[in-house]
Coordinates of C-alpha atoms in Angstrom, one line a residue:
M995 CA -2.5 -13.6 -24.6
R996 CA -1.6 -10.6 -26.8
I997 CA -4.3 -8.1 -27.7
T998 CA -3.6 -5.3 -30.2
V999 CA -6.0 -2.4 -30.6
A1000 CA -5.8 1.0 -32.2
V1001 CA -5.1 3.8 -29.6
P1002 CA -6.0 7.4 -30.4
A1003 CA -3.0 9.7 -30.1
Q1004 CA -4.8 11.7 -27.4
Q1005 CA -5.0 8.7 -25.1
R1006 CA -1.5 7.2 -25.7
A1007 CA -0.1 8.6 -22.5
D1008 CA -3.0 7.4 -20.4
V1009 CA -2.8 3.9 -21.9
Q1010 CA 0.9 3.8 -21.5
R1011 CA 0.6 4.7 -17.8
N1012 CA -1.9 1.9 -17.2
L1013 CA 0.3 -0.7 -19.0
Q1014 CA 3.1 0.3 -16.7
L1015 CA 0.8 0.0 -13.7
L1016 CA 0.2 -3.7 -14.7
N1017 CA 3.9 -4.3 -14.3
T1018 CA 3.9 -2.5 -11.0
Q1019 CA 1.1 -4.7 -9.8
I1020 CA 3.0 -7.8 -10.8
A1021 CA 6.2 -6.6 -9.0
E1022 CA 4.2 -5.8 -5.9
A1023 CA 2.6 -9.3 -6.0
N1024 CA 6.1 -10.9 -6.4
N1025 CA 7.4 -9.0 -3.5
R1026 CA 4.4 -10.0 -1.4
L1027 CA 5.1 -13.6 -2.2
R1028 CA 8.7 -13.3 -1.1
T1029 CA 7.9 -11.4 2.2
S1030 CA 4.9 -13.5 3.3
A1031 CA 6.3 -17.0 3.0
D1032 CA 4.8 -19.4 5.5
Q1033 CA 2.0 -16.9 6.5
G1034 CA -1.6 -17.7 6.7
G1035 CA -3.6 -20.8 6.0
P1036 CA -3.8 -23.0 2.8
N1037 CA -5.8 -20.3 0.9
F1038 CA -3.6 -17.4 1.9
I1039 CA -1.9 -16.9 -1.4
Q1040 CA -5.1 -17.0 -3.3
N1041 CA -7.1 -14.8 -0.9
A1042 CA -4.3 -12.3 0.0
I1043 CA -2.3 -12.1 -3.2
L1044 CA -3.7 -13.7 -6.4
G1045 CA -7.3 -12.7 -5.8
P1046 CA -6.5 -9.0 -5.2
L1047 CA -4.1 -9.1 -8.0
R1048 CA -6.8 -10.3 -10.4
D1049 CA -9.1 -7.5 -9.3
K1050 CA -6.4 -4.8 -9.8
R1051 CA -5.7 -6.1 -13.3
I1052 CA -9.4 -5.9 -14.1
S1053 CA -9.5 -2.3 -12.9
T1054 CA -6.5 -1.4 -14.9
I1055 CA -7.6 -3.1 -18.1
D1056 CA -11.0 -1.4 -17.7
R1057 CA -9.2 2.0 -17.5
I1058 CA -7.4 1.1 -20.7
E1059 CA -10.7 0.4 -22.4
I1060 CA -12.2 3.6 -21.1
A1061 CA -9.2 5.7 -22.2
I1062 CA -9.4 4.3 -25.8
G1063 CA -13.2 4.7 -25.8
R1064 CA -13.0 8.5 -25.2
N1065 CA -11.9 9.0 -28.8
A1066 CA -12.8 5.8 -30.5
A1067 CA -15.1 2.8 -30.1
R1068 CA -14.4 1.2 -26.7
P1069 CA -12.7 -2.2 -27.2
N1070 CA -13.4 -5.4 -25.3
L1071 CA -10.1 -6.5 -24.0
N1072 CA -11.6 -9.6 -22.2
A1073 CA -10.4 -8.4 -18.8
A1074 CA -12.1 -11.3 -17.0
K1075 CA -10.1 -13.8 -19.1
V1076 CA -6.7 -12.2 -19.1
A1077 CA -6.7 -10.8 -15.6
P1078 CA -6.3 -14.0 -13.5
C1079 CA -2.7 -14.9 -12.6
T1080 CA -1.2 -18.1 -11.4
L1081 CA 2.1 -18.9 -9.7
N1082 CA 4.9 -19.8 -12.1
T1083 CA 7.3 -22.7 -11.5
S1084 CA 9.6 -20.4 -9.6
G1085 CA 6.9 -19.4 -7.2
G1086 CA 6.5 -15.8 -8.5
A1087 CA 3.5 -14.0 -10.0
S1088 CA 3.0 -13.9 -13.8
T1089 CA 5.7 -12.4 -15.9
Q1090 CA 5.7 -8.7 -16.6
Q1091 CA 4.0 -7.4 -19.7
P1092 CA 5.4 -5.3 -22.5
T1093 CA 4.7 -1.6 -22.4
A1094 CA 6.1 -0.5 -25.8
M1095 CA 3.3 1.1 -27.9
P1096 CA 3.4 1.3 -31.7
T1097 CA 2.3 4.5 -33.3
A1098 CA -1.2 3.4 -34.2
T1099 CA -1.8 0.5 -31.8
K1100 CA -1.5 -0.5 -28.2
T1101 CA -0.5 -4.0 -27.2
A1102 CA -1.7 -5.6 -24.0
T1103 CA -0.9 -9.1 -22.9
S1104 CA -2.1 -11.4 -20.2
A1105 CA -2.2 -8.4 -18.0
P1106 CA -2.2 -8.4 -13.3
T1107 CA -7.1 -6.4 -6.8
K1108 CA -9.8 -5.3 -4.4
A1109 CA -12.0 -5.5 -7.3
A1110 CA -12.3 -2.3 -9.3
T1111 CA -14.2 -2.3 -12.6
T1112 CA -15.2 0.3 -15.1
A1113 CA -13.7 3.5 -13.9
P1114 CA -14.9 6.9 -15.1
A1115 CA -12.4 9.1 -16.9
T1116 CA -12.1 12.1 -14.7
K1117 CA -8.7 12.5 -13.0
A1118 CA -8.3 13.2 -9.3
P1119 CA -7.8 16.9 -8.4
T1120 CA -4.4 18.2 -7.7
T1121 CA -5.1 21.3 -5.8
A1122 CA -3.7 21.5 -2.3
P1123 CA -6.0 21.2 0.7
A1124 CA -6.9 24.2 2.7
T1125 CA -4.7 24.9 5.7
T1126 CA -7.2 26.6 7.9
A1127 CA -10.2 24.7 9.3
P1128 CA -13.5 26.4 8.5
A1129 CA -16.2 27.0 11.1
A1130 CA -18.4 23.9 11.7
T1131 CA -21.3 23.5 9.3
T1132 CA -24.7 23.1 10.9
A1133 CA -26.4 19.9 9.7
P1134 CA -29.8 20.3 8.0
G1135 CA -32.7 19.5 10.4
G1136 CA -33.8 15.9 10.6
T1137 CA -30.6 14.5 9.1
P1138 CA -28.5 11.9 10.9
V1139 CA -26.0 14.4 12.2
A1140 CA -28.6 16.9 13.3
V1141 CA -30.4 14.1 15.2
N1142 CA -27.4 12.3 16.7
G1143 CA -24.7 14.9 16.9
Q1144 CA -21.2 13.9 18.2
L1145 CA -20.8 10.2 18.4
S1146 CA -18.9 8.3 21.0
V1147 CA -18.3 4.7 22.2
C1148 CA -20.1 3.7 25.3
G1149 CA -19.2 0.2 26.4
T1150 CA -19.5 -2.0 23.3
K1151 CA -21.9 0.3 21.4
L1152 CA -21.8 3.3 19.2
C1153 CA -23.8 6.1 21.0
N1154 CA -25.2 9.5 20.0
Q1155 CA -24.7 12.7 21.8
S1156 CA -27.4 11.7 24.4
G1157 CA -25.6 8.4 25.2
T1158 CA -28.1 6.3 23.4
A1159 CA -26.8 3.3 21.5
I1160 CA -27.5 3.6 17.8
Q1161 CA -26.9 1.8 14.5
L1162 CA -25.7 3.7 11.4
R1163 CA -26.4 2.3 8.0
G1164 CA -24.6 3.5 4.9
M1165 CA -22.4 3.0 1.9
S1166 CA -18.8 2.6 1.2
S1167 CA -17.3 4.1 -2.0
H1168 CA -15.0 2.0 -4.1
G1169 CA -11.5 3.3 -4.6
L1170 CA -11.7 7.0 -5.2
Q1171 CA -9.1 6.7 -7.9
F1172 CA -10.9 3.9 -9.7
F1173 CA -14.3 5.7 -9.7
P1174 CA -13.6 9.4 -9.4
N1175 CA -17.1 10.4 -10.6
C1176 CA -19.3 8.1 -8.5
V1177 CA -19.1 10.0 -5.1
N1178 CA -20.5 13.5 -5.8
A1179 CA -23.2 15.8 -4.6
G1180 CA -25.8 14.0 -6.6
S1181 CA -25.0 10.5 -5.5
L1182 CA -24.6 11.6 -1.9
D1183 CA -27.9 13.4 -2.0
A1184 CA -29.5 10.2 -3.3
I1185 CA -28.2 8.0 -0.5
R1186 CA -29.2 10.6 2.1
N1187 CA -32.6 11.7 0.8
D1188 CA -33.7 8.8 -1.4
W1189 CA -32.3 5.9 0.6
N1190 CA -32.3 7.4 4.1
A1191 CA -28.7 6.4 4.6
D1192 CA -26.7 7.7 7.5
F1193 CA -23.1 7.8 6.2
I1194 CA -20.7 7.5 3.4
R1195 CA -17.3 5.8 3.7
L1196 CA -14.6 7.4 1.5
S1197 CA -12.3 4.6 0.5
M1198 CA -8.9 6.3 -0.1
Y1199 CA -6.7 3.5 -1.5
V1200 CA -3.1 4.1 -0.6
Q1201 CA -1.4 2.1 -3.3
E1202 CA -2.8 1.0 -6.7
G1203 CA -2.7 4.5 -8.1
G1204 CA -4.2 6.0 -5.0
L1205 CA -3.0 8.4 -2.2
A1206 CA 0.7 7.5 -2.5
S1207 CA 0.7 8.5 -6.2
D1208 CA -0.6 12.0 -5.5
P1209 CA -0.9 12.8 -1.8
T1210 CA -1.8 16.5 -2.3
G1211 CA -4.5 15.8 -4.9
F1212 CA -6.2 12.9 -3.2
T1213 CA -6.1 14.6 0.2
A1214 CA -7.9 17.5 -1.4
K1215 CA -10.4 15.2 -3.0
V1216 CA -11.2 13.6 0.3
N1217 CA -11.5 16.9 2.0
G1218 CA -13.9 18.2 -0.7
L1219 CA -16.1 15.1 -0.4
V1220 CA -16.2 15.4 3.4
D1221 CA -17.5 19.0 2.9
T1222 CA -20.1 17.8 0.5
A1223 CA -21.4 15.1 2.8
T1224 CA -21.3 17.4 5.8
K1225 CA -23.7 19.8 4.0
L1226 CA -26.1 17.0 3.6
G1227 CA -26.0 16.0 7.2
L1228 CA -24.3 12.7 6.6
Y1229 CA -21.6 11.1 8.7
V1230 CA -18.4 10.4 6.9
I1231 CA -15.8 7.6 7.5
V1232 CA -12.4 8.6 6.1
D1233 CA -10.9 5.3 5.2
F1234 CA -7.1 4.9 4.9
H1235 CA -7.6 1.9 2.5
I1236 CA -4.6 -0.3 2.9
L1237 CA -4.8 -3.7 1.2
T1238 CA -1.5 -4.5 -0.6
P1239 CA 0.8 -4.5 1.2
G1240 CA -1.2 -5.7 4.2
D1241 CA 1.0 -4.4 6.9
P1242 CA -0.2 -0.9 7.8
N1243 CA 3.2 0.0 9.2
F1244 CA 4.5 0.1 5.6
N1245 CA 2.5 3.3 5.2
L1246 CA 2.9 4.7 8.7
G1247 CA 4.5 8.0 7.6
L1248 CA 2.0 8.6 4.9
A1249 CA -0.9 7.8 7.3
K1250 CA 0.4 10.3 9.9
T1251 CA 0.6 13.0 7.2
F1252 CA -2.8 12.2 5.7
F1253 CA -4.7 12.2 9.0
A1254 CA -2.9 15.3 10.2
D1255 CA -4.0 17.1 7.1
V1256 CA -7.6 15.8 7.1
T1257 CA -8.2 16.3 10.8
A1258 CA -6.9 19.8 10.6
K1259 CA -9.3 20.7 7.8
H1260 CA -12.3 19.2 9.6
A1261 CA -11.3 19.9 13.2
G1262 CA -14.6 21.7 13.8
N1263 CA -16.7 18.8 12.5
N1264 CA -18.7 16.4 14.6
N1265 CA -19.6 14.0 11.8
V1266 CA -16.3 12.5 10.8
L1267 CA -15.0 9.1 11.8
Y1268 CA -11.5 7.9 10.9
E1269 CA -10.7 4.4 9.8
V1270 CA -6.9 4.0 10.1
A1271 CA -6.4 0.7 8.3
N1272 CA -8.9 -1.0 6.0
E1273 CA -7.9 -4.7 5.9
P1274 CA -4.6 -5.6 7.5
N1275 CA -3.4 -9.0 6.3
G1276 CA -0.4 -11.1 6.6
V1277 CA 0.4 -9.3 9.8
S1278 CA 0.0 -9.9 13.5
W1279 CA -2.5 -8.1 15.8
T1280 CA 0.6 -6.8 17.8
A1281 CA 1.8 -5.0 14.6
I1282 CA -1.6 -3.6 13.9
K1283 CA -2.0 -2.3 17.4
S1284 CA 1.5 -0.7 17.3
Y1285 CA 0.5 1.1 14.1
A1286 CA -2.8 2.3 15.6
D1287 CA -1.0 3.5 18.8
Q1288 CA 1.1 5.8 16.6
V1289 CA -1.6 7.1 14.3
I1290 CA -4.4 7.8 16.7
P1291 CA -2.5 10.5 18.6
V1292 CA -2.1 12.3 15.3
I1293 CA -5.9 12.2 14.9
R1294 CA -6.5 13.2 18.5
K1295 CA -4.4 16.3 18.2
N1296 CA -7.1 18.0 16.0
S1297 CA -10.1 15.8 16.6
P1298 CA -10.0 14.7 20.3
N1299 CA -13.5 13.3 20.4
S1300 CA -13.9 11.5 17.0
V1301 CA -14.6 7.8 16.8
V1302 CA -11.6 5.9 15.3
L1303 CA -12.1 2.5 13.6
V1304 CA -9.2 0.1 13.8
G1305 CA -8.8 -2.8 11.3
T1306 CA -8.4 -6.3 12.6
R1307 CA -6.2 -9.2 11.5
G1308 CA -7.0 -11.4 8.5
F1309 CA -8.7 -8.8 6.3
S1310 CA -10.6 -7.3 9.2
S1311 CA -12.1 -10.7 10.1
L1312 CA -11.2 -10.4 13.8
G1313 CA -8.4 -12.8 12.9
L1314 CA -10.8 -15.6 11.8
T1315 CA -9.3 -15.8 8.3
D1316 CA -5.9 -16.5 9.9
G1317 CA -7.4 -19.1 12.3
A1318 CA -7.4 -16.7 15.3
T1319 CA -10.3 -15.2 17.3
E1320 CA -11.2 -11.9 18.9
Q1321 CA -9.5 -13.0 22.1
E1322 CA -6.2 -11.5 21.0
I1323 CA -7.8 -8.1 20.8
I1324 CA -9.6 -8.6 24.1
D1325 CA -6.3 -9.5 25.7
D1326 CA -4.4 -6.5 24.2
P1327 CA -6.9 -3.8 23.2
V1328 CA -6.2 -0.3 21.9
T1329 CA -6.4 1.8 25.0
F1330 CA -7.5 5.1 23.5
K1331 CA -11.1 6.2 24.1
N1332 CA -13.7 6.1 21.4
V1333 CA -12.2 3.2 19.4
M1334 CA -14.1 0.5 17.6
Y1335 CA -12.8 -2.5 15.7
T1336 CA -13.8 -3.3 12.2
F1337 CA -15.2 -6.5 10.9
H1338 CA -15.8 -7.2 7.1
F1339 CA -17.9 -9.9 5.5
Y1340 CA -19.1 -11.0 2.1
A1341 CA -22.3 -12.9 2.4
A1342 CA -21.8 -15.5 -0.3
S1343 CA -18.5 -16.5 1.3
H1344 CA -19.0 -16.0 5.0
G1345 CA -21.9 -17.6 6.7
A1346 CA -23.3 -18.8 10.0
D1347 CA -20.0 -19.7 11.6
R1348 CA -18.8 -16.1 11.3
R1349 CA -22.1 -14.7 12.5
T1350 CA -21.7 -16.8 15.6
A1351 CA -18.2 -15.4 16.1
V1352 CA -19.4 -11.8 15.6
A1353 CA -22.2 -12.3 18.1
R1354 CA -19.7 -13.6 20.6
A1355 CA -17.2 -10.9 20.0
A1356 CA -19.8 -8.1 20.3
K1357 CA -20.2 -9.0 24.0
S1358 CA -16.7 -7.8 24.6
L1359 CA -15.7 -5.5 21.8
P1360 CA -17.2 -2.4 20.1
L1361 CA -17.6 -3.5 16.5
F1362 CA -18.3 -1.6 13.3
V1363 CA -18.9 -3.3 9.9
S1364 CA -17.3 -0.7 7.7
E1365 CA -17.5 -2.9 4.6
F1366 CA -19.6 -5.8 3.5
G1367 CA -20.9 -7.3 0.3
S1368 CA -23.7 -9.6 -0.8
Q1369 CA -21.3 -11.5 -3.1
T1370 CA -18.2 -13.5 -2.5
F1371 CA -15.1 -12.0 -1.0
T1372 CA -13.9 -11.1 -4.5
G1373 CA -16.7 -8.5 -4.7
D1374 CA -18.2 -10.4 -7.6
G1375 CA -20.3 -13.3 -8.4
G1376 CA -23.9 -14.0 -7.6
N1377 CA -25.6 -12.1 -4.8
D1378 CA -26.6 -14.2 -1.8
F1379 CA -29.4 -12.1 -0.3
A1380 CA -30.6 -14.8 2.1
S1381 CA -27.2 -14.8 3.8
T1382 CA -27.0 -11.0 3.5
T1383 CA -30.4 -10.7 5.3
A1384 CA -29.2 -13.0 8.1
W1385 CA -26.2 -10.9 8.5
L1386 CA -28.0 -7.6 8.6
D1387 CA -30.7 -8.9 10.9
L1388 CA -27.9 -9.9 13.3
L1389 CA -26.2 -6.5 13.1
K1390 CA -29.6 -4.8 13.7
S1391 CA -30.1 -6.9 16.9
L1392 CA -26.7 -6.0 18.1
K1393 CA -26.8 -2.4 17.0
I1394 CA -23.6 -2.8 14.9
S1395 CA -23.3 -0.2 12.2
Y1396 CA -22.7 -1.3 8.6
G1397 CA -21.7 0.1 5.2
M1398 CA -22.1 -1.8 1.9
W1399 CA -19.4 -2.0 -0.7
S1400 CA -19.7 -0.2 -3.1
L1401 CA -21.0 3.1 -4.4
S1402 CA -19.7 2.6 -7.9
D1403 CA -20.9 1.7 -11.4
G1404 CA -18.6 -1.0 -12.4
R1405 CA -19.4 -4.3 -14.1
E1406 CA -18.9 -6.4 -11.0
T1407 CA -21.9 -7.3 -8.9
N1408 CA -20.8 -5.2 -5.9
S1409 CA -21.5 -2.0 -7.8
V1410 CA -24.9 -0.5 -6.7
F1411 CA -25.2 1.7 -9.8
K1412 CA -25.6 0.4 -13.3
Q1413 CA -22.7 0.9 -15.7
G1414 CA -22.5 4.4 -17.0
T1415 CA -24.6 6.0 -14.2
C1416 CA -21.7 8.0 -12.7
A1417 CA -21.2 9.7 -16.1
G1418 CA -24.7 11.2 -15.7
T1419 CA -26.6 13.3 -13.2
T1420 CA -29.4 10.9 -12.1
F1421 CA -28.8 8.9 -9.0
K1422 CA -32.2 8.6 -7.4
G1423 CA -34.8 5.9 -7.8
T1424 CA -34.4 2.2 -8.6
G1425 CA -33.9 2.7 -12.4
V1426 CA -30.2 3.4 -12.0
L1427 CA -29.6 0.6 -9.5
T1428 CA -28.3 -2.9 -9.9
E1429 CA -29.7 -5.9 -8.1
S1430 CA -27.5 -5.2 -5.0
G1431 CA -28.2 -1.5 -5.2
R1432 CA -32.0 -2.2 -5.1
Y1433 CA -31.5 -4.6 -2.2
I1434 CA -29.5 -2.2 0.0
R1435 CA -31.7 0.8 -0.8
S1436 CA -34.8 -1.2 0.2
R1437 CA -33.1 -2.5 3.4
I1438 CA -32.1 0.9 4.6
L1439 CA -35.3 2.6 3.5
T1440 CA -37.9 0.0 4.7
G1441 CA -36.0 -2.4 6.9
V1442 CA -36.6 -5.2 4.4
G1443 CA -34.1 -5.9 1.7
S1444 CA -35.5 -6.6 -1.8
P1445 CA -33.6 -6.7 -5.1
N1446 CA -36.8 -6.2 -7.0

């Protein structure tokens, strides 16, 4: 499908860059198809390649719409219709799209994600991070960090400075490159003081226009947001958000550099947790553990006592998506202290069978749900609040911490803010929240989730 719209001269470069990104996404998907032959179960290609590819395409098409809309009426490029891709007869992803742009118009065709949607216009900063760690900031009284202090892992639980098992409840950002305006002092103040949340997870995508495209700028952005959250007394999870490719070893060198820089900047903090690999996929636990064994020493050099979260096989499903179980981790655990293993779920896709598996695994492994949604695993579709409540009740009983995806204002149902919220300054109250946003605010604030 070919769509031609007028593009203001001021936005031609931005639109051109995003059209080229569509081709990059197709190329990455094709490469993934070639290198992951015979991996996973019958739904592997859809879940691991085509589904994420669709989401990336939606994000990119949204950014094209936004770019045009800065100086003209925002067009509707029908992202939901043109984004899905299918395998061609040769087994590859959809063919690449043209990027040539006429003087007055821009052409987009059937264009190729963890789902990103309407992204605000602000670009990521490019200033270099500070090289000297500042003195530790004292958390405001009564805040999560002031109350609980330095966290640690005791047995299978997350514990506070007194050795008492606790549960943290919070939010995950969407990709910081997709929604650069949504995590800020105002939104963080809202989740801390209006929602009573305990932490923010900063999802620093590595590919898809993220960290790898501007390591200096995005590292500075993460460092700045850690500082902002710290002043509010929030805990922060710094998430090295790998997704495509799913083998974290692909980004091993960049991970070491990133975590060396961030831990050096925040060496004096007692509120930062480090998530070394978001959702490993198409890769063995042995390979994931090898990666963690090389990255954790980098973190420990500057932050010897921080809690480290390690992603698990099959999109952080404890291997369940790949037909495995937690037993492979139990048999060959990461041996560093203060390590927890991540589990992710999406309530409309993952139900009682996975809850049973988590309850079983929690007897042997320290678990942290660093990401979940009330929708399907695509991050979109109808909210299943009955399943979400069953999940959160289980996590409460097991004292397993959780963070909801996502602190964003996109058009997909995972966004907790209504579209356009992040362009403004009001983040408190229910008026700016979507159905999923109202539910999680209510759950954290009162213990009972309500979308009303």
